[in-house]
Each structure stands twice: as structure tokens, then as C-alpha cells.
Short mmCIF file of C-alpha atoms and ligand atoms in Angstrom, two decimals:
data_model
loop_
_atom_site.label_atom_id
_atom_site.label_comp_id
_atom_site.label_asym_id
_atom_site.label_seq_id
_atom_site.Cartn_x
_atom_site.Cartn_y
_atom_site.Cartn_z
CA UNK A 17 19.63 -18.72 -3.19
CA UNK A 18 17.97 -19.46 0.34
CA UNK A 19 18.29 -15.24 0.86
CA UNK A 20 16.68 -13.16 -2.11
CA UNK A 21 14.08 -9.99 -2.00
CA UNK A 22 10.72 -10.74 -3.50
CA UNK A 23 9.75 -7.76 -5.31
CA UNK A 24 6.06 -6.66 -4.66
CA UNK A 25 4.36 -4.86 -7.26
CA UNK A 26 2.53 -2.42 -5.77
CA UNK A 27 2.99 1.88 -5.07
CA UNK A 28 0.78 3.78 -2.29
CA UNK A 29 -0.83 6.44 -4.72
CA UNK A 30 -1.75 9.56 -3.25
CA UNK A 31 -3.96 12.32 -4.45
CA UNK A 32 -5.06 15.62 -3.79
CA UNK A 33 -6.55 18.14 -6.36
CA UNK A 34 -7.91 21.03 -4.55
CA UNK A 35 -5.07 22.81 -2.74
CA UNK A 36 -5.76 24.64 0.99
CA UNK A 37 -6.86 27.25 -0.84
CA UNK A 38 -9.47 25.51 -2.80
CA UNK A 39 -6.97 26.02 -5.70
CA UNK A 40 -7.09 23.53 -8.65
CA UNK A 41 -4.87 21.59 -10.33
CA UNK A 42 -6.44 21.52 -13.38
CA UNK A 43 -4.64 18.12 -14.99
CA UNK A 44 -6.72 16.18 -12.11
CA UNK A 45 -9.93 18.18 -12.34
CA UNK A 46 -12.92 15.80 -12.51
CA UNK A 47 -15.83 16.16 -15.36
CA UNK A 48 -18.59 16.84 -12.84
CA UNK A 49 -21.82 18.43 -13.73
CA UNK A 50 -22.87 21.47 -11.94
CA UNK A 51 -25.97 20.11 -10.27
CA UNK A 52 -23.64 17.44 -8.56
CA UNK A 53 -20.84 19.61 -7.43
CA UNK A 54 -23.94 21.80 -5.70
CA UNK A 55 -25.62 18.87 -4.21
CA UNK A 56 -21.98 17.69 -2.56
CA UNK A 57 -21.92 21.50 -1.54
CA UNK A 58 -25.60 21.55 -0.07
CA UNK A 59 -24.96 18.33 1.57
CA UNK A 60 -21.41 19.10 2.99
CA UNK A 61 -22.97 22.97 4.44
CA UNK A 62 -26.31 20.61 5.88
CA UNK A 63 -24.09 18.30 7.79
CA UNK A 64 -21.62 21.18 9.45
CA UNK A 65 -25.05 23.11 10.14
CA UNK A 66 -26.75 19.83 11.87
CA UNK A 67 -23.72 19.20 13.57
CA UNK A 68 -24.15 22.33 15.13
CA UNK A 69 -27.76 22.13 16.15
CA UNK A 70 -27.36 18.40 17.58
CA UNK A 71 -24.92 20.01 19.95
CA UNK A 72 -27.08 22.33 21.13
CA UNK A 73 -29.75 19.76 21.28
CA UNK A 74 -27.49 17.31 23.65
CA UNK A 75 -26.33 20.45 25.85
CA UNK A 76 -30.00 20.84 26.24
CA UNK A 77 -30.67 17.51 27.13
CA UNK A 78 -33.18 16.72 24.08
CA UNK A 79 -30.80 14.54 22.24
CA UNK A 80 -28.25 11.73 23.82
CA UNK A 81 -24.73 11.65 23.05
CA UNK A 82 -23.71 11.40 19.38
CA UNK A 83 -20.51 11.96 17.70
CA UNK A 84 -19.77 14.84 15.67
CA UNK A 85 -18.56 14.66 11.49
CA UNK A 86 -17.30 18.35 11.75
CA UNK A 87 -14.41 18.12 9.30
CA UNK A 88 -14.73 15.13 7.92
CA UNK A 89 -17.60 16.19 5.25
CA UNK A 90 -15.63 15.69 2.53
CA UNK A 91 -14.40 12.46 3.09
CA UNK A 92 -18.20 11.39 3.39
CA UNK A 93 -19.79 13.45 0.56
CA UNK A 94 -16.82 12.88 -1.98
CA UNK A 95 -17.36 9.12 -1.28
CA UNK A 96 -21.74 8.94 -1.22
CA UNK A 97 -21.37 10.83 -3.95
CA UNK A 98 -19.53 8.10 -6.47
CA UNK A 99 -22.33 5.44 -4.97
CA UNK A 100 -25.62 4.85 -7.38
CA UNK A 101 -28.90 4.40 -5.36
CA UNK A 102 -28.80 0.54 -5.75
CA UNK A 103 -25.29 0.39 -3.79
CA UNK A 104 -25.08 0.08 -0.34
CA UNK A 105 -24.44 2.19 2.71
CA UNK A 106 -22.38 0.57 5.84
CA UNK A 107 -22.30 3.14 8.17
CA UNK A 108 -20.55 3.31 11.77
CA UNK A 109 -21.56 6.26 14.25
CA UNK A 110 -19.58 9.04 12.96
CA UNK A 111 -21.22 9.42 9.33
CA UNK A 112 -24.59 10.83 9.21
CA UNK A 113 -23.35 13.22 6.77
CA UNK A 114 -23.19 10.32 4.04
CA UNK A 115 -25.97 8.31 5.16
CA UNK A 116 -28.72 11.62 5.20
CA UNK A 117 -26.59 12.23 1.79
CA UNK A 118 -27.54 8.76 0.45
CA UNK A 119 -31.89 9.78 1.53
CA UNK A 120 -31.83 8.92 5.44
CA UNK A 121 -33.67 11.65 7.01
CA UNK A 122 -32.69 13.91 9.78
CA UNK A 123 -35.49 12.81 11.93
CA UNK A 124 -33.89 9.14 12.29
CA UNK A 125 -30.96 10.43 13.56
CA UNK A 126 -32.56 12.68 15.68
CA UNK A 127 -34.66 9.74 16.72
CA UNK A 128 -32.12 7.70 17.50
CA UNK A 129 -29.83 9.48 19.38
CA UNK A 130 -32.80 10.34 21.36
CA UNK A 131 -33.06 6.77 22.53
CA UNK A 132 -35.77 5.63 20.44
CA UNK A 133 -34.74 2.86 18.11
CA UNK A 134 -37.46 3.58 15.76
CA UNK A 135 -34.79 5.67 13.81
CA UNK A 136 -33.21 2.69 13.05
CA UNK A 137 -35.80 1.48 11.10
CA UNK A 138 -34.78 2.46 7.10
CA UNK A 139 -37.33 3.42 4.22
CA UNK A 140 -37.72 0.62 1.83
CA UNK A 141 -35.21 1.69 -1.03
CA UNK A 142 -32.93 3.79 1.22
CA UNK A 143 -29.59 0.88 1.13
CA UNK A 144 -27.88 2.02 3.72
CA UNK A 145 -27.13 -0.45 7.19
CA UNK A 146 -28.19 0.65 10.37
CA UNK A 147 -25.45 2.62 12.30
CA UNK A 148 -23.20 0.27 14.24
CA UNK A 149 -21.35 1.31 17.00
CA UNK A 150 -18.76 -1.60 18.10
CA UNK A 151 -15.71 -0.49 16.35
CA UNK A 152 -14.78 -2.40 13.15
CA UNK A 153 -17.81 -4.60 13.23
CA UNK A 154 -19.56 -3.09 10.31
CA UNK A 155 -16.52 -3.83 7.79
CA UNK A 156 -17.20 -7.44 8.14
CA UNK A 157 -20.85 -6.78 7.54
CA UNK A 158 -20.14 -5.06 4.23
CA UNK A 159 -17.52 -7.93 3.08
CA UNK A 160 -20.88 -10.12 3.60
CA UNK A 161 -23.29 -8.08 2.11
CA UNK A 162 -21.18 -7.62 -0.61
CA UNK A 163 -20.42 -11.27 -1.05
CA UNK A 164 -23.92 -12.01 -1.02
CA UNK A 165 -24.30 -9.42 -3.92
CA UNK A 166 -21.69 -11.01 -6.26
CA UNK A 167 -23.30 -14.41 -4.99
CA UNK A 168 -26.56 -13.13 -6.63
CA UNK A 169 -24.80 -11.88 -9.69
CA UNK A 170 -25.86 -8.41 -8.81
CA UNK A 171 -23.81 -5.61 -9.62
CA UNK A 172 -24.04 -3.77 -7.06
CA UNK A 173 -21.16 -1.76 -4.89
CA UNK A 174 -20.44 -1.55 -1.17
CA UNK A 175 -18.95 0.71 0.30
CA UNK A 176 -18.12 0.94 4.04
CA UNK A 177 -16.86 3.71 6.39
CA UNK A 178 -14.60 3.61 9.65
CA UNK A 179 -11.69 5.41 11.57
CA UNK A 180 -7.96 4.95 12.01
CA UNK A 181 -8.65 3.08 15.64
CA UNK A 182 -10.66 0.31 13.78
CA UNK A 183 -7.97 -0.99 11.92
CA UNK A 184 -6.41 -2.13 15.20
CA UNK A 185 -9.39 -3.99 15.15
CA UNK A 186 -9.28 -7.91 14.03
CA UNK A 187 -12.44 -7.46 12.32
CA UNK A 188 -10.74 -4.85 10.04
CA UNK A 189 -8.04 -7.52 8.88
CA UNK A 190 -10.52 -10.03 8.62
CA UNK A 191 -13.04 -8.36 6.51
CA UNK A 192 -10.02 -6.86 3.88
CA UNK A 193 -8.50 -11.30 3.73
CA UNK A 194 -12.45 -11.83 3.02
CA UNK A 195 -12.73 -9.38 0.35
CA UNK A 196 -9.41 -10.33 -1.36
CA UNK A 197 -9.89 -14.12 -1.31
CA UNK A 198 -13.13 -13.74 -2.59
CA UNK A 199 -12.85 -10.30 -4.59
CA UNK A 200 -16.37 -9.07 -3.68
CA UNK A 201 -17.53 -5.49 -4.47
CA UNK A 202 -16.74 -3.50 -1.77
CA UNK A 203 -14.60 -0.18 -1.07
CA UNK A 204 -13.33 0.43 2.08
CA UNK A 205 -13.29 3.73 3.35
CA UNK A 206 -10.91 5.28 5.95
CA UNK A 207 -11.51 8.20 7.52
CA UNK A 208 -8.39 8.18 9.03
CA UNK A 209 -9.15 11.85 11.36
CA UNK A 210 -6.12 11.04 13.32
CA UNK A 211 -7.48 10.04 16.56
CA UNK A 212 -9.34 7.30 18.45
CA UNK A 213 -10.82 9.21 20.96
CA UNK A 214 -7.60 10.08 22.50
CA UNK A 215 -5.18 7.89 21.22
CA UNK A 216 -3.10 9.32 17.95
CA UNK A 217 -2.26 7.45 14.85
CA UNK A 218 0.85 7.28 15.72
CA UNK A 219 0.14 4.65 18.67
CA UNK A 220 -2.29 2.80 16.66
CA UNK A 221 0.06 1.22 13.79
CA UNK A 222 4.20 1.80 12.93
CA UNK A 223 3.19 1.66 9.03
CA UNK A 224 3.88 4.46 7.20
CA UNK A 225 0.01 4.76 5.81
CA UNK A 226 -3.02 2.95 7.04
CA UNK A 227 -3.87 2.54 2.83
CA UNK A 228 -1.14 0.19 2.44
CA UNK A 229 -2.70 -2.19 5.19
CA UNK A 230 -4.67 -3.21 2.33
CA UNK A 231 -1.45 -4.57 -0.08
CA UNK A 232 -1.41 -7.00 2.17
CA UNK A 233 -4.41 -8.70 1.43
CA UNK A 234 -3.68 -8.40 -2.37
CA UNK A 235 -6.15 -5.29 -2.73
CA UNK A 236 -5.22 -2.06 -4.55
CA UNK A 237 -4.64 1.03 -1.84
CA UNK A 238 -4.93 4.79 -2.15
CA UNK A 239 -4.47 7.82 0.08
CA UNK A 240 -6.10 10.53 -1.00
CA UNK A 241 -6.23 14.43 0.87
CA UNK A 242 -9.48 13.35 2.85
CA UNK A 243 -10.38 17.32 2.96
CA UNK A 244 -10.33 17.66 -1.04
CA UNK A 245 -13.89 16.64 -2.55
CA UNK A 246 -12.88 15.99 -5.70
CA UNK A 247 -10.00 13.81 -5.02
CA UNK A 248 -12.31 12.27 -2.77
CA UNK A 249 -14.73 11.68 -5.58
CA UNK A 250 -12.10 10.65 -7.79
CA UNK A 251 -10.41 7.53 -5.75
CA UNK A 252 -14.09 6.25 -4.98
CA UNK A 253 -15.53 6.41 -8.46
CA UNK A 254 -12.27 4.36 -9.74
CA UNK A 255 -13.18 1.88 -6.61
CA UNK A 256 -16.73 1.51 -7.30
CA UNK A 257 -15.77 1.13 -11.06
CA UNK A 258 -13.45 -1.46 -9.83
CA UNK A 259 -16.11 -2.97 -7.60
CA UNK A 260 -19.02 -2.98 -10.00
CA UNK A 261 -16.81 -4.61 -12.99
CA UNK A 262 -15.70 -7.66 -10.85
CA UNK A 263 -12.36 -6.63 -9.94
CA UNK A 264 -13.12 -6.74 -6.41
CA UNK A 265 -12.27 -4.61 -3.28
CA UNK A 266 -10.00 -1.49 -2.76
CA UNK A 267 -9.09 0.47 0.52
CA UNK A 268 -9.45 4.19 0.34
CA UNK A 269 -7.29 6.23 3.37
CA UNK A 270 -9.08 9.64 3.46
CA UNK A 271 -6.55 12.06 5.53
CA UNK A 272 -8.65 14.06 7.22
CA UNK A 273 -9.41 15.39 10.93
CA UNK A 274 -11.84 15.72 13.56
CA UNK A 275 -12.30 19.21 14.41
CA UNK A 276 -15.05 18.44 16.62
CA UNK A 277 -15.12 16.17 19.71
CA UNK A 278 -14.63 12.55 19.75
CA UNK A 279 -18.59 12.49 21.02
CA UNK A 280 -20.49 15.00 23.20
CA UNK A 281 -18.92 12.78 25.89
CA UNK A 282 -15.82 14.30 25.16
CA UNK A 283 -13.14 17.19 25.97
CA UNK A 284 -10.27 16.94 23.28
CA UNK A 285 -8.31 20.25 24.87
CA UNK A 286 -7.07 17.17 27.51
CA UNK A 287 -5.33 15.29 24.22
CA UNK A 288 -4.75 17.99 21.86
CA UNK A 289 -3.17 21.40 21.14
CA UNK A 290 -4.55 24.76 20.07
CA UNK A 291 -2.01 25.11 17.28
CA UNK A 292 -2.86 21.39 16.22
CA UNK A 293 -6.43 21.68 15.70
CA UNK A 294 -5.85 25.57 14.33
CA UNK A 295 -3.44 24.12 11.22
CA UNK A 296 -6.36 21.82 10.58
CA UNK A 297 -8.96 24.49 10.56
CA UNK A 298 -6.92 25.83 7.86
CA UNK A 299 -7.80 22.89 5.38
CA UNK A 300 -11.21 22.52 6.73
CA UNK A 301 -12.71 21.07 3.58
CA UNK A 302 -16.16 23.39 2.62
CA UNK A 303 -14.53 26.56 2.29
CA UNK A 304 -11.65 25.06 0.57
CA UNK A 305 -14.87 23.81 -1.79
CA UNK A 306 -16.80 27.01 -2.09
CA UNK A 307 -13.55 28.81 -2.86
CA UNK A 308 -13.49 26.35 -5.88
CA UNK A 309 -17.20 27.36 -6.40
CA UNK A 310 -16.97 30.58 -6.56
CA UNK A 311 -13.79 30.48 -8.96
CA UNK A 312 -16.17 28.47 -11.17
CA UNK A 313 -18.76 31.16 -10.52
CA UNK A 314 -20.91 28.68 -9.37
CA UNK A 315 -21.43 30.22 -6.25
CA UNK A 316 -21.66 33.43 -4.75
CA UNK A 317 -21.84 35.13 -1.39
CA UNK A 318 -25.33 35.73 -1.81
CA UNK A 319 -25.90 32.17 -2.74
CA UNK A 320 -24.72 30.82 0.11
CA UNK A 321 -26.69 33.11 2.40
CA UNK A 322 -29.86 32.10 0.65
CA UNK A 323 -28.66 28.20 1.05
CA UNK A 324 -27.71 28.85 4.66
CA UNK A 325 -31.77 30.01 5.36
CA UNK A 326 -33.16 26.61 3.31
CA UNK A 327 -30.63 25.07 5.86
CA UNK A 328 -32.01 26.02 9.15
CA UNK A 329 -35.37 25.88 7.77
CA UNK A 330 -34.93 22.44 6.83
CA UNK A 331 -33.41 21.46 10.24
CA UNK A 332 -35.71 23.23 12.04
CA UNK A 333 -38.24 21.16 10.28
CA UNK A 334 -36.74 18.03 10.89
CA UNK A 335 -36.08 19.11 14.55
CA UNK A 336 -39.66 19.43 14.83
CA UNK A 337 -41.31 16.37 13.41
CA UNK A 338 -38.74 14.66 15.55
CA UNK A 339 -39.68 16.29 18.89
CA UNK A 340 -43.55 15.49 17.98
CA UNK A 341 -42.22 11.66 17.19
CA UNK A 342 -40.47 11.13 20.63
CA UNK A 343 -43.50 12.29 22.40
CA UNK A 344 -45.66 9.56 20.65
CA UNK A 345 -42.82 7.47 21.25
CA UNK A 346 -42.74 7.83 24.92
CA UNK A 347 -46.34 5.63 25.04
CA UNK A 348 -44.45 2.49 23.23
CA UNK A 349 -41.42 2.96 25.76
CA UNK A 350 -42.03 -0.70 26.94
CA UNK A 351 -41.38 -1.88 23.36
CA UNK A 352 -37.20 -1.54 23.71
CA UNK A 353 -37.95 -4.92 25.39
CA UNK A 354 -38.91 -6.92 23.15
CA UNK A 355 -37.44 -8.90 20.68
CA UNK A 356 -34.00 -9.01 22.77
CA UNK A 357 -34.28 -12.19 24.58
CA UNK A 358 -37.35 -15.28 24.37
CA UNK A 359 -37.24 -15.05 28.01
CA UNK A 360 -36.54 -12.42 29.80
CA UNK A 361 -33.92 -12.38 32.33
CA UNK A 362 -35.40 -11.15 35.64
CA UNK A 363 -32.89 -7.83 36.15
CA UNK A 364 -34.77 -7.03 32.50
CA UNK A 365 -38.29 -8.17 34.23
CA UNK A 366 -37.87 -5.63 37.26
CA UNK A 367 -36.31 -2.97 34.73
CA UNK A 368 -39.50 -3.16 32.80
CA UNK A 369 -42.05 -3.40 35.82
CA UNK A 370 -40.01 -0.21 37.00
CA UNK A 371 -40.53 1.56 33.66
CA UNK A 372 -44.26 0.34 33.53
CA UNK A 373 -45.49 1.89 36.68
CA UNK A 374 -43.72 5.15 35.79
CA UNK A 375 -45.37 5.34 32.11
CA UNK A 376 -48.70 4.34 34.53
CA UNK A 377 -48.09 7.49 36.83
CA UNK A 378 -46.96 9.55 34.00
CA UNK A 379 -50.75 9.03 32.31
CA UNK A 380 -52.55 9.43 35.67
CA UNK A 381 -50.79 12.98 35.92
C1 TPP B 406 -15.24 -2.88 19.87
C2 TPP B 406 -15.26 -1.53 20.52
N1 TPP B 406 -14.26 -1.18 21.37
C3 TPP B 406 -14.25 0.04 21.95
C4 TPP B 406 -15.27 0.92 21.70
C5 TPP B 406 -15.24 2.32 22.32
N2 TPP B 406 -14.91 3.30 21.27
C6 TPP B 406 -15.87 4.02 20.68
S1 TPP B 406 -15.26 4.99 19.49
C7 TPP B 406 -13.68 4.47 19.74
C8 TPP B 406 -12.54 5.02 18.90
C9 TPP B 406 -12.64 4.67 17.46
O1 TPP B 406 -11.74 5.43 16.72
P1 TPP B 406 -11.71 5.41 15.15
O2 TPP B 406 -11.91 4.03 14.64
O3 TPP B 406 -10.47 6.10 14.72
O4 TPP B 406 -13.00 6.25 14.70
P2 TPP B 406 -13.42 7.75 15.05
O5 TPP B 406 -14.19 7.70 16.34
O6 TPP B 406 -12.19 8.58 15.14
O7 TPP B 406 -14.31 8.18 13.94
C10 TPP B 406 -13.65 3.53 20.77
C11 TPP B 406 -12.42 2.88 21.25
C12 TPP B 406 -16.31 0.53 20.83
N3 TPP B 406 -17.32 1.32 20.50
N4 TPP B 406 -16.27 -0.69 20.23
#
């Protein structure tokens, strides 16, 4: 029979427990304590609230460009959340909510996207990877990190985040054939927010669901409702289970969306409609979580307003420290040079004389 179907054995789950509403379906409902479904609450509100403040920061010209999570919170709490301290972190540049989640502080982002690469420089115990900002690269770091783990006979768990447009990327495909052929513990999370930049799903792949991508390379898939916490939570803590126990990798597909712009750099009114981003408002994923809350009477009105005040206290905290760090900073300006090349190139030589003599006139003012 030269003609015959080969019958693959796998299904595209999909999984959402908390509807629009932030009403349950109580069959799915995960066993979490109280103390963690208020932390992924705290952490969700801090991220929407720094969001916020960074923006105003950039329009002010205190902070560089940086890339909002608005809307994607629960995609990156739900998932942090599942991870023990001793797992890792691979971050790209759109998930500050996990990584200050998972005990980076605000200050190193602040610090970063200020232009001083000091923030990249983690606390000891803090596993999470530096942000990286070419698109796809970091989910070929994590299949090596987490190869290196099972190498070790750790037991450790990897997870790593990127976007819809990075698995048009070859890294993508060639970090899921690593992880299969060598089952090492990572998860793969996409936050698929329907967009690179300005290009749609739609014109990044003709599959039906990025998740499946991952069948391919003999690894389980899952698409879960991205704006749902708990089915968030759910799908990761099955794929870190999976990860830890040596049964190797497994693709997440969050559906979520970015409600924000691509980066500060950005105006998404040229690419997108009104109506579009309005639906999506609709399922934006912390209300939809404190309506759960509150059902739970975990929460109240008045419980939020007090957490809102920590908030901006906190931030404002962080904000400052920050501010106080650049301007320290500033003195050790001539230190982005080193440790690039052994020898300099000369456009780099006259860049730094240039930058010398103004530090030099700066001081004698
Ligand atoms: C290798 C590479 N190519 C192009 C870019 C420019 N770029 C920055 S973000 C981006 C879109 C990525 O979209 P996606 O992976 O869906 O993530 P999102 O930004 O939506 O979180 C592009 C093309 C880059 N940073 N790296």
C-alpha cells in the first residue's frame, strides 16, 4: 500500500476556566491557597500600575523606550507562578511582569531601560536570564540551559517566554527539535498577543494554532485562554511537573493581547481598530481575576484601594532609588566600553574620546 494515512496521536487541548466575567467553572477550579491567588493578584495590579508609570517616565524623557505587558499579566503571572525559586527565568523584552514576579526589582528595569546596563546585572539567587531582545534568541538559550540542567542531574525547570512573531523565527524551530531529541526540562511559553509589531497572526503562520507547532517536534501542546490565571496556572504546573519528572519539554500557546503599544516607539491606531482592541478590553485579565476574588470574598473594594496605595508607594520608591542610581551612574558612563571588543575599533575610540571630554566638561560645570 504505497498510499496510506499515518495516524498521529496527538489532540490540541484547550483550556479556559475563568469566563469574561471572571465566572468559574468549578470542575476546572485549581486547589490554590489564598496567599498565592493574592500574590498573582498583587503582582498582576503592580505590573499594569508600572506599566503606567514607565510611560510617563519615557514621555518625560527619564526612561528609554521599553515595551509595554499591559494585557498580557496573566499569561506571565499564571506561568511565574507554577515555577519554584530554583527554576529558571528566560525572559525576552516584553515580560517584566514575570521576571519582577520571580524577585527582579523594579530598579533594574528602570535601570536598564535608562541605558545603564548595570540593571542587567541579577542578585545571586534571583534565576532569571538577562532580557534579550533579538527575537527568538532566548528559546535556544533555555533549550541549553535546560540541557545543561538534566546534564547535571538537577531537577530543575525552564521555562521560557516569547510572542507569536518569534515562531517565524528559525531559532524557535530549532530550540523545540533540541528539546524533543533530547527531552530536557523546559516549557515553552507563547504569548501569542496577536501581533508582531504590526504584522497579525494571521500573516505569520497558515496553522490553525501556534501550540500545535510543537507536535511536530514530538512535544505535547496546549492552548490555553492566555487572559484566565488559573488556566494559565494550570497548563504550566502540568508542564513543569512534566519537566521536573524527566518527561521533557511542552509548548504552552497563551491567547492573549496587547492592549498597549508594541513599544513606546509605537502607534498601533495605524494597524488596528477601535472595536478590535475594545472586544479585548473586555477580557482584560485582572478584573476578570478580582471578579473571581471578590466572589471568593477574598477581596473587596476597599482592599483593592488600600493595595492600589502600597502600589504607588512601592513604585514611587523604586522610581526613586533608580533616579539616585543613574546619577551615580552617569560618572562610570565610559564603562559601556569595555568588555565589548580586545581592541577597540577606532569609530568606538572617537565615540569614547567624544563621551570623555563631555563627562570632563560636565564636572568642570
Ligand atoms: C531577530 C530580530 N528581528 C527583528 C527584530 C525587531 N523586532 C522587535 S520586536 C518584533 C516583533 C516580535 O513579535 P512577537 O514575537 O510576536 O512578540 P511581541 O513583541 O508581540 O511580544 C520585531 C520584529 C528583533 N528585535 N530581532
Amino acid at each position: 500500500m504505497p498510499r496510506s494515512m499515518i495516524e498521529l496521536p496527538y489532540q490540541i487541548e484547550y483550556l479556559s476556566i475563568l469566563d469574561e466575567e471572571g465566572k468559574l467553572d468549578k470542575e476546572l477550579e485549581p486547589d490554590l491557597s489564598e496567599d498565592l491567588l493574592l500574590e498573582m493578584h498583587r503582582a498582576m495590579l503592580l505590573s499594569r500600575r508600572l506599566d503606567e508609570r514607565m510611560l510617563n517616565l519615557q514621555r518625560q524623557g527619564r526612561i528609554g523606550t521599553f515595551a509595554p505587558v499591559k494585557g498580557q499579566e496573566a499569561s506571565q503571572i499564571g506561568s511565574a507562578a507554577a515555577l519554584d525559586e530554583s527554576d529558571w527565568l528566560v525572559q525576552s523584552y516584553r515580560d517584566q511582569a514575570a521576571a519582577v514576579y520571580r524577585g527582579q526589582s523594579i530598579e533594574s528595569f528602570l535601570l536598564v531601560y535608562g541605558g545603564f546596563f548595570q540593571g542587567n546585572q541579577l542578585p545571586e539567587g534571583v534565576h532569571n536570564l538577562p532580557v534579550a531582545v533579538p527575537v527568538g534568541t532566548q528559546t535556544l538559550h533555555a533549550a541549553g540551559l535546560a540541557y545543561a540542567i538534566k546534564y547535571r542531574g538537577d531537577e530543575s525547570a525552564v521555562m521560557v517566554y516569547f510572542g507569536d512573531g518569534a515562531t517565524s523565527e528559525g531559532d524557535f524551530h530549532e530550540a523545540m527539535n533540541f528539546a524533543g531529541v533530547f527531552q530536557t526540562p523546559v516549557v515553552f511559553v507563547c504569548q501569542n498577543n496577536q501581533y508582531a509589531i504590526s504584522i497579525p497572526r494571521e500573516h505569520q503562520t497558515r496553522s490553525k494554532t501556534l501550540a500545535q507547532k510543537a507536535l511536530a517536534y514530538g512535544l505535547p501542546g496546549m492552548q490555553v485562554d492566555g487572559n484566565d490565571i488559573l488556566a494559565v496556572y494550570v497548563a504550566a504546573q502540568e508542564a513543569v511537573e512534566r519537566a521536573r519528572s524527566g518527561e521533557g519539554a511542552t509548548m504552552i500557546e497563551c491567547l492573549t493581547y496587547r492592549l498597549s503599544l508594541h513599544t513606546t516607539a509605537d502607534d498601533p491606531t495605524r494597524y488596528r481598530s477601535e472595536e478590535e482592541v475594545e472586544q479585548w478590553e473586555k477580557r482584560d485579565p485582572i478584573p476578570r481575576f478580582q471578579n473571581y476574588l471578590q466572589e471568593k470574598d477574598l477581596l473587596t473594594d476597599q482592599k483593592i484601594g488600600d493595595l492600589e496605595e502600597e502600589i504607588e508607594e512601592q513604585i514611587q520608591q523604586a522610581v526613586d532609588r533608580a533616579e539616585e542610581q543613574m546619577k551615580e551612574l552617569e560618572a562610570e558612563a565610559l564603562s559601556m566600553f569595555d568588555h565589548i571588543y580586545a581592541e577597540m575599533p577606532p569609530y568606538l575610540e572617537e565615540q569614547r574620546q567624544a563621551l570623555e571630554e563631555v563627562l570632563a566638561e560636565k564636572e568642570g560645570a
